[in-house]
Tab-separated table of C-alpha atoms in Angstrom:
chain	number	residue	atom	x	y	z
A	1	MET	CA	-0.058	-0.058	0.019
A	2	LYS	CA	2.895	2.379	0.720
A	3	ILE	CA	4.333	1.733	-2.336
A	4	ARG	CA	1.415	2.258	-4.195
A	5	LYS	CA	0.816	5.909	-2.592
A	6	SER	CA	4.777	6.513	-3.342
A	7	LEU	CA	4.172	5.471	-6.961
A	8	MET	CA	1.038	7.656	-7.403
A	9	LEU	CA	2.845	10.707	-5.739
A	10	LEU	CA	5.857	10.387	-8.185
A	11	LEU	CA	3.212	10.166	-11.242
A	12	ALA	CA	1.673	13.478	-9.915
A	13	LEU	CA	4.976	14.996	-9.524
A	14	GLY	CA	5.858	14.223	-13.040
A	15	ALA	CA	2.605	15.569	-14.494
A	16	VAL	CA	3.089	18.735	-12.760
A	17	THR	CA	6.868	19.147	-14.100
A	18	LEU	CA	5.665	18.462	-17.724
A	19	SER	CA	3.157	21.165	-17.622
A	20	GLN	CA	5.511	23.954	-15.568
A	21	ALA	CA	6.731	26.747	-17.608
A	22	GLN	CA	10.438	26.729	-18.400
A	23	THR	CA	12.660	29.712	-19.512
A	24	VAL	CA	14.994	28.981	-22.498
A	25	LYS	CA	17.654	31.071	-23.820
A	26	VAL	CA	19.153	31.592	-27.016
A	27	LEU	CA	22.263	29.533	-27.963
A	28	PRO	CA	24.169	31.887	-30.547
A	29	ALA	CA	26.353	29.371	-31.762
A	30	GLN	CA	23.346	27.522	-33.194
A	31	SER	CA	21.450	30.414	-34.298
A	32	LYS	CA	21.581	32.778	-37.356
A	33	ILE	CA	19.498	35.679	-38.529
A	34	THR	CA	19.984	36.774	-42.235
A	35	VAL	CA	18.668	39.543	-44.153
A	36	SER	CA	18.580	39.615	-47.821
A	37	GLY	CA	17.446	41.863	-50.667
A	38	THR	CA	18.004	43.485	-53.970
A	39	SER	CA	19.927	46.261	-55.470
A	40	THR	CA	20.292	47.685	-58.790
A	41	LEU	CA	23.412	46.052	-59.211
A	42	HIS	CA	23.055	42.622	-57.303
A	43	ASP	CA	21.003	40.537	-54.709
A	44	TRP	CA	22.610	40.873	-51.411
A	45	GLU	CA	22.538	39.132	-47.926
A	46	MET	CA	23.743	40.073	-44.605
A	47	GLY	CA	23.698	37.819	-41.243
A	48	THR	CA	24.797	37.388	-37.790
A	49	SER	CA	24.769	34.971	-34.855
A	50	SER	CA	25.270	37.349	-32.258
A	51	ILE	CA	21.996	37.110	-30.747
A	52	THR	CA	20.589	36.894	-27.361
A	53	GLY	CA	17.394	36.400	-25.773
A	54	SER	CA	14.866	34.114	-23.988
A	55	SER	CA	11.455	32.833	-24.264
A	56	VAL	CA	9.005	31.115	-21.757
A	57	LEU	CA	7.666	27.574	-22.946
A	58	GLU	CA	4.807	25.464	-21.328
A	59	LYS	CA	4.454	21.818	-22.674
A	60	SER	CA	1.309	20.343	-21.501
A	61	GLY	CA	0.530	16.805	-23.351
A	62	ASP	CA	0.516	17.676	-27.184
A	63	GLN	CA	0.329	21.482	-26.749
A	64	ILE	CA	3.033	23.893	-26.461
A	65	THR	CA	2.525	27.604	-25.494
A	66	ILE	CA	5.126	30.217	-25.890
A	67	ASN	CA	5.345	33.587	-23.733
A	68	THR	CA	7.379	36.740	-23.260
A	69	THR	CA	9.785	35.980	-25.993
A	70	LYS	CA	12.503	38.664	-26.515
A	71	ILE	CA	15.293	38.358	-29.154
A	72	VAL	CA	17.862	40.925	-29.430
A	73	LEU	CA	20.698	41.361	-31.929
A	74	LYS	CA	23.306	44.032	-32.392
A	75	ALA	CA	22.775	45.923	-35.782
A	76	ALA	CA	26.475	46.397	-36.337
A	77	GLN	CA	27.070	42.668	-36.276
A	78	LEU	CA	24.990	42.100	-39.304
A	79	GLU	CA	27.600	41.590	-41.953
A	80	SER	CA	28.054	40.763	-45.490
A	81	GLU	CA	30.767	39.494	-47.676
A	82	SER	CA	31.552	43.351	-48.545
A	83	SER	CA	32.787	45.832	-45.960
A	84	GLY	CA	31.653	48.596	-48.261
A	85	MET	CA	28.058	47.297	-48.231
A	86	ASP	CA	28.245	46.958	-44.293
A	87	GLU	CA	29.231	50.549	-43.871
A	88	LYS	CA	26.200	51.701	-45.850
A	89	ALA	CA	23.975	49.324	-44.277
A	90	HIS	CA	25.114	50.137	-40.835
A	91	GLU	CA	24.901	53.879	-41.786
A	92	ALA	CA	21.170	53.300	-42.928
A	93	LEU	CA	20.423	51.394	-39.692
A	94	GLN	CA	22.099	54.256	-37.549
A	95	VAL	CA	23.913	51.656	-35.484
A	96	LYS	CA	25.609	54.302	-33.486
A	97	LYS	CA	22.533	55.623	-32.319
A	98	TYR	CA	20.315	52.402	-32.370
A	99	ALA	CA	22.613	49.684	-31.520
A	100	ASP	CA	20.078	46.848	-31.222
A	101	ILE	CA	17.449	45.564	-33.208
A	102	SER	CA	14.783	43.474	-31.140
A	103	PHE	CA	11.780	41.476	-31.227
A	104	THR	CA	9.097	41.444	-28.093
A	105	GLN	CA	6.506	38.942	-28.075
A	106	THR	CA	3.261	40.805	-26.991
A	107	GLY	CA	0.492	38.023	-26.809
A	108	THR	CA	0.652	34.361	-26.131
A	109	ALA	CA	1.338	31.719	-28.819
A	110	THR	CA	-0.227	28.455	-28.671
A	111	ALA	CA	0.325	25.232	-31.210
A	112	GLN	CA	-0.544	21.504	-31.268
A	113	LEU	CA	2.736	19.275	-31.392
A	114	LYS	CA	2.832	16.920	-33.873
A	115	GLY	CA	5.581	14.814	-32.331
A	116	THR	CA	8.198	17.118	-31.564
A	117	LYS	CA	7.288	19.645	-34.411
A	118	PHE	CA	4.603	22.418	-34.527
A	119	SER	CA	3.799	25.646	-36.516
A	120	THR	CA	2.388	29.021	-35.149
A	121	THR	CA	2.587	32.563	-35.340
A	122	VAL	CA	3.882	34.807	-32.780
A	123	SER	CA	2.757	38.543	-32.517
A	124	GLY	CA	4.853	41.121	-31.037
A	125	THR	CA	6.963	44.269	-31.855
A	126	LEU	CA	9.835	44.591	-34.008
A	127	THR	CA	12.233	47.479	-33.327
A	128	ILE	CA	14.867	48.715	-36.122
A	129	ALA	CA	16.608	51.894	-36.200
A	130	GLY	CA	14.563	53.202	-33.108
A	131	LYS	CA	11.170	52.312	-34.941
A	132	THR	CA	9.027	49.884	-33.493
A	133	ARG	CA	6.238	48.162	-35.508
A	134	GLN	CA	3.575	45.420	-34.544
A	135	VAL	CA	4.590	42.194	-36.503
A	136	ASN	CA	3.068	38.616	-37.045
A	137	LEU	CA	5.838	36.192	-37.309
A	138	GLY	CA	5.235	32.642	-38.708
A	139	ILE	CA	7.234	29.867	-37.060
A	140	SER	CA	7.925	26.321	-37.450
A	141	GLY	CA	9.309	24.786	-34.349
A	142	ASP	CA	11.023	21.381	-33.200
A	143	THR	CA	11.481	20.721	-29.363
A	144	ALA	CA	13.525	17.642	-30.141
A	145	ASN	CA	16.629	17.138	-28.051
A	146	GLY	CA	15.617	19.192	-25.071
A	147	GLN	CA	15.913	22.485	-27.100
A	148	LEU	CA	13.533	24.535	-29.241
A	149	LYS	CA	14.461	25.213	-32.606
A	150	VAL	CA	12.462	28.022	-34.390
A	151	THR	CA	12.766	29.014	-37.952
A	152	GLY	CA	10.754	31.313	-40.474
A	153	ALA	CA	10.861	34.090	-42.641
A	154	ALA	CA	9.410	37.516	-42.765
A	155	ASP	CA	8.891	39.938	-45.416
A	156	LEU	CA	9.432	43.526	-44.555
A	157	LYS	CA	10.163	46.932	-45.947
A	158	MET	CA	12.715	49.222	-44.915
A	159	THR	CA	10.554	52.296	-45.122
A	160	ASP	CA	8.213	50.737	-42.927
A	161	PHE	CA	10.945	51.519	-40.220
A	162	ASP	CA	11.637	54.888	-41.745
A	163	ILE	CA	14.956	53.644	-43.164
A	164	ASN	CA	16.145	55.103	-46.591
A	165	PRO	CA	17.499	52.047	-48.542
A	166	PRO	CA	21.067	52.396	-48.952
A	167	ARG	CA	22.751	54.051	-52.061
A	168	ALA	CA	26.175	53.919	-53.266
A	169	MET	CA	28.121	55.232	-56.100
A	170	LEU	CA	26.496	58.841	-56.114
A	171	GLY	CA	23.020	56.968	-56.093
A	172	ALA	CA	23.697	54.856	-59.316
A	173	VAL	CA	23.538	51.677	-56.934
A	174	ARG	CA	20.244	51.656	-54.879
A	175	ALA	CA	19.080	48.766	-52.585
A	176	GLY	CA	15.366	47.955	-52.960
A	177	ASP	CA	12.877	48.656	-50.188
A	178	GLU	CA	11.732	45.259	-49.822
A	179	ILE	CA	13.984	42.731	-47.613
A	180	LYS	CA	13.333	39.172	-46.251
A	181	VAL	CA	14.285	38.418	-42.911
A	182	ASN	CA	15.015	34.503	-42.289
A	183	TYR	CA	15.762	33.348	-38.818
A	184	GLU	CA	16.853	30.020	-37.422
A	185	VAL	CA	17.168	30.349	-33.466
A	186	VAL	CA	17.975	27.537	-31.261
A	187	LEU	CA	17.097	27.893	-27.391
A	188	LYS	CA	17.843	25.710	-24.513
């Protein structure tokens, strides 16, 4: 009888543990955010793994809930294969005045797990060059190996954040307004 009560207590504690919220932090070495776009000369891409942040996860049965996500990257750490392009981009982003690009979740995102995988939309504010805009980011996630891997992409316009697309060579080369932000962020 005593063994049976102990087993029931252990099972009850295990169920509570599975549904408790857990804070996970970004693993920069396994994460990458890239920004790509076009110009009158060629397509371009910049990226960084210099990412910090955290999120609160709660798994209960086949459901996952994501709360209070905050992701930050240093704007000056966005780099391409061209130092000249980096300079123009950093100037447009006003990195000396606005060092960070950040996403802050404003609502709760809940999704059904299919094994270890899920898809959902996370709503929040995105701040670039000191301008904050509401965004909805579609994400695909995987909770395998005791970590959370989130991937997705967002189509944005520089002018939505009051950024003038960079120009070079006396305006002969201009970046397009539309950009795509791809994110692969691993948290544990």
